[in-house]
XYZ file of C-alpha atoms in Angstrom:
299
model
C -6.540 9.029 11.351
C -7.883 12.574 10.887
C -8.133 13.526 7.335
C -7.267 17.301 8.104
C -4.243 16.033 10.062
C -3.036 13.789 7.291
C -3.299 16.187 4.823
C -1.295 18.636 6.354
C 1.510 16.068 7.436
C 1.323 15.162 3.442
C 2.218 18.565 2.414
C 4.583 19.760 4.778
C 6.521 16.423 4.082
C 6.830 16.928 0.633
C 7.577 20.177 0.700
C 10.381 19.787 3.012
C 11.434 16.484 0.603
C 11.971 19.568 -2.458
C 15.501 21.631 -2.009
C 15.383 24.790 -3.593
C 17.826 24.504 -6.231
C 16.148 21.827 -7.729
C 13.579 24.452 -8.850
C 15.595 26.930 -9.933
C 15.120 28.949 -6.170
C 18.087 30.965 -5.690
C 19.453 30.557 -1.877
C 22.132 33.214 -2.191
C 23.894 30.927 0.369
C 21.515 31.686 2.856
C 21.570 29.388 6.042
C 18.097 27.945 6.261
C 16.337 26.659 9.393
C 13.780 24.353 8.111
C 14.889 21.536 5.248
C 13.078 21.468 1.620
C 11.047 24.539 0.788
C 9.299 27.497 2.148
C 5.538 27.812 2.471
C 6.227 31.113 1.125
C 8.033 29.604 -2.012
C 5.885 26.920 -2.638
C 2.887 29.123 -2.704
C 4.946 31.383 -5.659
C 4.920 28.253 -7.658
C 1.514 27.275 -6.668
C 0.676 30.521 -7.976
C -1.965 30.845 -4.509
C -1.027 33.314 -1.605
C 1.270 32.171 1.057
C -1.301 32.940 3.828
C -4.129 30.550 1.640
C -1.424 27.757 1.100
C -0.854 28.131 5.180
C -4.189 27.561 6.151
C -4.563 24.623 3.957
C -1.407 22.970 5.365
C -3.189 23.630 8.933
C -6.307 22.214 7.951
C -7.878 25.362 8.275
C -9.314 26.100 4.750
C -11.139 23.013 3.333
C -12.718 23.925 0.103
C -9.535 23.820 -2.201
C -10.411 24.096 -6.037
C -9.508 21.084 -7.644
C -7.919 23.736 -10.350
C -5.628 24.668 -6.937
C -4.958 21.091 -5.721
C -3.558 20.313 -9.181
C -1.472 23.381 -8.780
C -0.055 22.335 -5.690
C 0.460 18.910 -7.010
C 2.429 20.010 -9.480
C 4.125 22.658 -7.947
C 5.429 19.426 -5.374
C 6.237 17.233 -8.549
C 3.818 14.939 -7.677
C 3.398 11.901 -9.582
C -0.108 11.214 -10.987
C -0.917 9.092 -7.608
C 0.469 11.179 -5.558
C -2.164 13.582 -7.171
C -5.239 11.842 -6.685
C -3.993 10.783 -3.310
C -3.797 14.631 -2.927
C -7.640 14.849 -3.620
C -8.578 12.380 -1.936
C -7.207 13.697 1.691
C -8.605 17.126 0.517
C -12.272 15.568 -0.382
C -11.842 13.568 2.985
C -10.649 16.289 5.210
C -14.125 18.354 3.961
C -16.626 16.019 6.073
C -16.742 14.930 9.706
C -15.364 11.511 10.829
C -17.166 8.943 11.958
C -14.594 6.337 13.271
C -16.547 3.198 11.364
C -15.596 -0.119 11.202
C -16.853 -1.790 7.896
C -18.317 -5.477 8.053
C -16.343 -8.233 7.213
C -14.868 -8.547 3.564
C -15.969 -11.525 1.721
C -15.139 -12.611 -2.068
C -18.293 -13.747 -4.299
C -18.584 -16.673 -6.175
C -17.270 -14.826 -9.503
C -13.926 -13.952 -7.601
C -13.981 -17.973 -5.860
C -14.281 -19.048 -10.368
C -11.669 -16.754 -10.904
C -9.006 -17.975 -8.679
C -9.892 -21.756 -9.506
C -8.986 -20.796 -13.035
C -5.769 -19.660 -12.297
C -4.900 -22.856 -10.559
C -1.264 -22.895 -12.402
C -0.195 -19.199 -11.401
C 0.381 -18.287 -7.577
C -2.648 -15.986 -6.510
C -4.370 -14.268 -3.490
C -7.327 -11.573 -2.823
C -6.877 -9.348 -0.582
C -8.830 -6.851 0.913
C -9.341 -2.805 1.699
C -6.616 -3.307 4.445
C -4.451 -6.212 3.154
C -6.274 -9.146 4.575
C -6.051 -12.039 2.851
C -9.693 -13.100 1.815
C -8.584 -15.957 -0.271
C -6.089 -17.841 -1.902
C -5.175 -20.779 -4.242
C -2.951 -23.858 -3.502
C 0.060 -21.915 -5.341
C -0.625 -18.564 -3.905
C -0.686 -20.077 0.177
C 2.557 -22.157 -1.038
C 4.473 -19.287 -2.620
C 3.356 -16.071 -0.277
C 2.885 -18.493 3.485
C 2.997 -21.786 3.453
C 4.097 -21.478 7.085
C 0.395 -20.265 7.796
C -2.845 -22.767 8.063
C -4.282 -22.802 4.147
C -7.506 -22.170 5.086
C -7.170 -19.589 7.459
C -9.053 -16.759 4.625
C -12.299 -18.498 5.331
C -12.050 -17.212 9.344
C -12.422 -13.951 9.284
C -10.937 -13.647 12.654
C -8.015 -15.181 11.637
C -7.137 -14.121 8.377
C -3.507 -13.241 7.386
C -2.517 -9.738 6.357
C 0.019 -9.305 3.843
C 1.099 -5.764 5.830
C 1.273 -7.681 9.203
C 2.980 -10.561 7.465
C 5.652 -7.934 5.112
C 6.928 -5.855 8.755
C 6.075 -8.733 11.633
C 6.644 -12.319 10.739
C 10.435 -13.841 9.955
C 9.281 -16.429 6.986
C 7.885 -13.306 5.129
C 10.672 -11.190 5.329
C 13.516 -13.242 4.411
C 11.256 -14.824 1.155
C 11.907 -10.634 -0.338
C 15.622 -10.913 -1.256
C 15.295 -6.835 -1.794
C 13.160 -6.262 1.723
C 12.709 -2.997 1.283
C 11.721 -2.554 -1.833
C 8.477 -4.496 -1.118
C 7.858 -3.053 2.341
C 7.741 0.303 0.640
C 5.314 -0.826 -1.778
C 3.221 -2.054 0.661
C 3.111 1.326 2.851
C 2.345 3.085 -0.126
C -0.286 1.281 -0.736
C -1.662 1.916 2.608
C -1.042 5.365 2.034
C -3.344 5.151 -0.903
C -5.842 3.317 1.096
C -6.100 5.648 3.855
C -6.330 8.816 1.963
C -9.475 7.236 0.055
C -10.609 5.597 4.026
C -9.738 7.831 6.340
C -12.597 7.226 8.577
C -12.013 3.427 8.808
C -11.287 2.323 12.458
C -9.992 -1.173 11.631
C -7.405 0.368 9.265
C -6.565 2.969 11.899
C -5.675 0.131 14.372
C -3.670 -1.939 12.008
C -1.431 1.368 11.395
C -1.328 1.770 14.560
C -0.060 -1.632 15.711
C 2.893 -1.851 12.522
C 4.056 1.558 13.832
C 4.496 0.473 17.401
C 5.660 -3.124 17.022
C 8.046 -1.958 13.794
C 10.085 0.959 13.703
C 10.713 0.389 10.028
C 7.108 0.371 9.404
C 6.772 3.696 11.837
C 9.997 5.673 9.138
C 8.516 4.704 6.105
C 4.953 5.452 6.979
C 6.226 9.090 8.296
C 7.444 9.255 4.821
C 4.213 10.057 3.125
C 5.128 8.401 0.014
C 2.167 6.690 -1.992
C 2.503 4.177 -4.400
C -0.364 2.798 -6.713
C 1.414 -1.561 -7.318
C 0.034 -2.470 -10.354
C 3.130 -4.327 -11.307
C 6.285 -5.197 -9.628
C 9.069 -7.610 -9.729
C 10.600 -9.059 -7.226
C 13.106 -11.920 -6.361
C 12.246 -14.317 -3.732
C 14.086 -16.795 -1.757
C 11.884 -19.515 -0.938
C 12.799 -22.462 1.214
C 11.090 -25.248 -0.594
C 12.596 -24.050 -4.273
C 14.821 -21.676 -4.008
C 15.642 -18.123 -5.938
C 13.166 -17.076 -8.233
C 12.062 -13.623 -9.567
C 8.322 -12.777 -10.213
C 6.058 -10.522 -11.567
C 3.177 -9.479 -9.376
C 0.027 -8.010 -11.208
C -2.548 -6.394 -8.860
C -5.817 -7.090 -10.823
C -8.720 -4.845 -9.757
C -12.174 -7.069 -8.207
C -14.832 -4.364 -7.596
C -14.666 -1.746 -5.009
C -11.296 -2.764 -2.399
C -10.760 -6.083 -3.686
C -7.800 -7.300 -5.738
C -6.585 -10.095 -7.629
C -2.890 -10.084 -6.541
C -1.068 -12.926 -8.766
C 2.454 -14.069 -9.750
C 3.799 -14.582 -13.197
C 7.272 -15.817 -14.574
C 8.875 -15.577 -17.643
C 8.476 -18.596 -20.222
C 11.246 -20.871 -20.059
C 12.835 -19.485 -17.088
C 14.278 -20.847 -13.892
C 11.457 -19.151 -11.905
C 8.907 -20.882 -13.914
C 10.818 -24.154 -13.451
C 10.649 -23.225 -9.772
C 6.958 -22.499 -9.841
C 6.109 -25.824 -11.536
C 8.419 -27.756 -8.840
C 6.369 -26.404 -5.969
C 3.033 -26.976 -7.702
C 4.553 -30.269 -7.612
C 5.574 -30.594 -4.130
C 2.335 -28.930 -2.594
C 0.156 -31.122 -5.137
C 1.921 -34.412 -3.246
C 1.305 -32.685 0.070
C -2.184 -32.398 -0.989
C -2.538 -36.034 -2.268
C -1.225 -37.226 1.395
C -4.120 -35.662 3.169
C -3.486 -31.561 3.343
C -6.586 -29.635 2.140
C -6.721 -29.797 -1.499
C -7.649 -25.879 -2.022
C -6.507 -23.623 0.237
C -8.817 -20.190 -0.051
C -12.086 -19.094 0.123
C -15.598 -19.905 -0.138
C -18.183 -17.613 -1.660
C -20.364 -15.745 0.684
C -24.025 -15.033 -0.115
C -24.853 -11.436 -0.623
């Protein structure tokens, strides 16, 4: 996952995702050979030269201004993380790679308090690449209930909500709108590997999704980025039924998050969410693992 190579593929994509008369370019009917812009007219509205803009899109000038980057962002109507995504390839594409494969992700004890609080709401942590590190008895019921509940405490087994989104049945028919949510998790990934690029575990798990999914392998070619603070999204699950929920992405420290999902007061989908506490509290009472999720690692 070269950082000069991903760069590059970043900016020609958008710039071939921008038509011309959009931005006031006159065509004069022309018949053009390539679709979107020209690196010629995108450097005009850069305000840089066409042969600088060039070498930056082959990864052959690395020490952009970040004056110049925002230029270029917004000369590609980026939104504000698309931007930083933007600096983040260029910052990354600057130094050599090293292929590394960090150590294995573990919550801390704060993290383990926080998710026993939120015993009534539906929550997971995940990790840099998606991994599910932990989870509560609602979050394992809503998200994969299908899966073992205390697979987060083997690291070599751990789910990953990316694998789970583009590879396994259950997950994909719980998203009524599919789509939708497998674009928000590519983005994300997007996101992740513009600030990672030198992270050999993420590399493989692209890798894999684009081989074994060919929806995975169009939307990642895409380029878009997407920062999933919150989203709604209605579910079809097969214990309760339709619901729609809110899911918050709550920031835990460096790659760590907090994902959790809320319903409105009063509603159906809250009516639904107290039903399967219900139902996975029996299961619970009749001998299943009373909390799914993770246990603190000393650090």
């Amino acid at each position: 996952m070269n950082a000069q190579v991903q760069l590059g593929d970043f900016l020609r994509t958008r710039r071939s995702q921008l038509l011309p008369e959009d931005l006031g370019i006159p065509t004069y009917g022309e018949r053009r050979r390539v679709p979107g812009l020209r690196r010629e007219e995108l450097a005009l509205l850069a305000g840089v030269s066409s042969s600088y803009y060039t070498r930056l899109e082959q990864g052959q000038s690395l020490n952009a201004s970040p004056e110049v980057l925002d230029a270029i962002a917004r000369a590609l109507r980026l939104d504000e993380s698309e931007r930083l995504h933007l600096h983040n390839l260029a910052r990354s594409a600057k130094g050599p790679g090293r292929g590394r494969r960090p150590a294995p992700e573990h919550v801390t004890a704060a993290t383990c308090q926080l998710l026993d609080a939120l015993a009534d709401v539906p929550a997971i942590v995940t990790g840099r690449r998606s991994d599910v590190l932990a989870w509560n008895r609602l979050g394992h019921a809503l998200f994969a209930a299908h899966l073992d509940p205390g697979a987060p405490d083997r690291p070599a087994e751990r789910p990953n909500m990316a694998r789970l989104v583009f590879l396994d049945a259950h997950t994909r028919d719980l998203y009524a709108d599919w789509p939708s949510k497998a674009r928000a998790v590519v983005g994300n990934l997007r996101l992740v590997a513009g600030r990672h690029p030198d992270d050999a575990a993420l590399h493989a798990l692209v890798g894999e999704l684009s081989a074994k999914s060919t929806d995975f392998a169009s939307m990642w070619a895409d380029h878009r980025v997407k920062a999933c603070a919150v989203a709604s999204y209605g579910m079809r699950h097969p214990l309760v039924g339709q619901l729609t929920v809110t899911q918050q992405t709550l920031g835990q420290g460096p790659d760590q998050n907090i994902v959790v999902a809320t319903t409105q007061a009063d509603s159906p989908a809250r009516a639904a969410l107290a039903l399967l506490s219900q139902l996975t509290a029996r299961g619970t009472a009749q001998g299943d693992p009373a909390r799914p999720g993770a246990r603190a690692e000393a650090h």
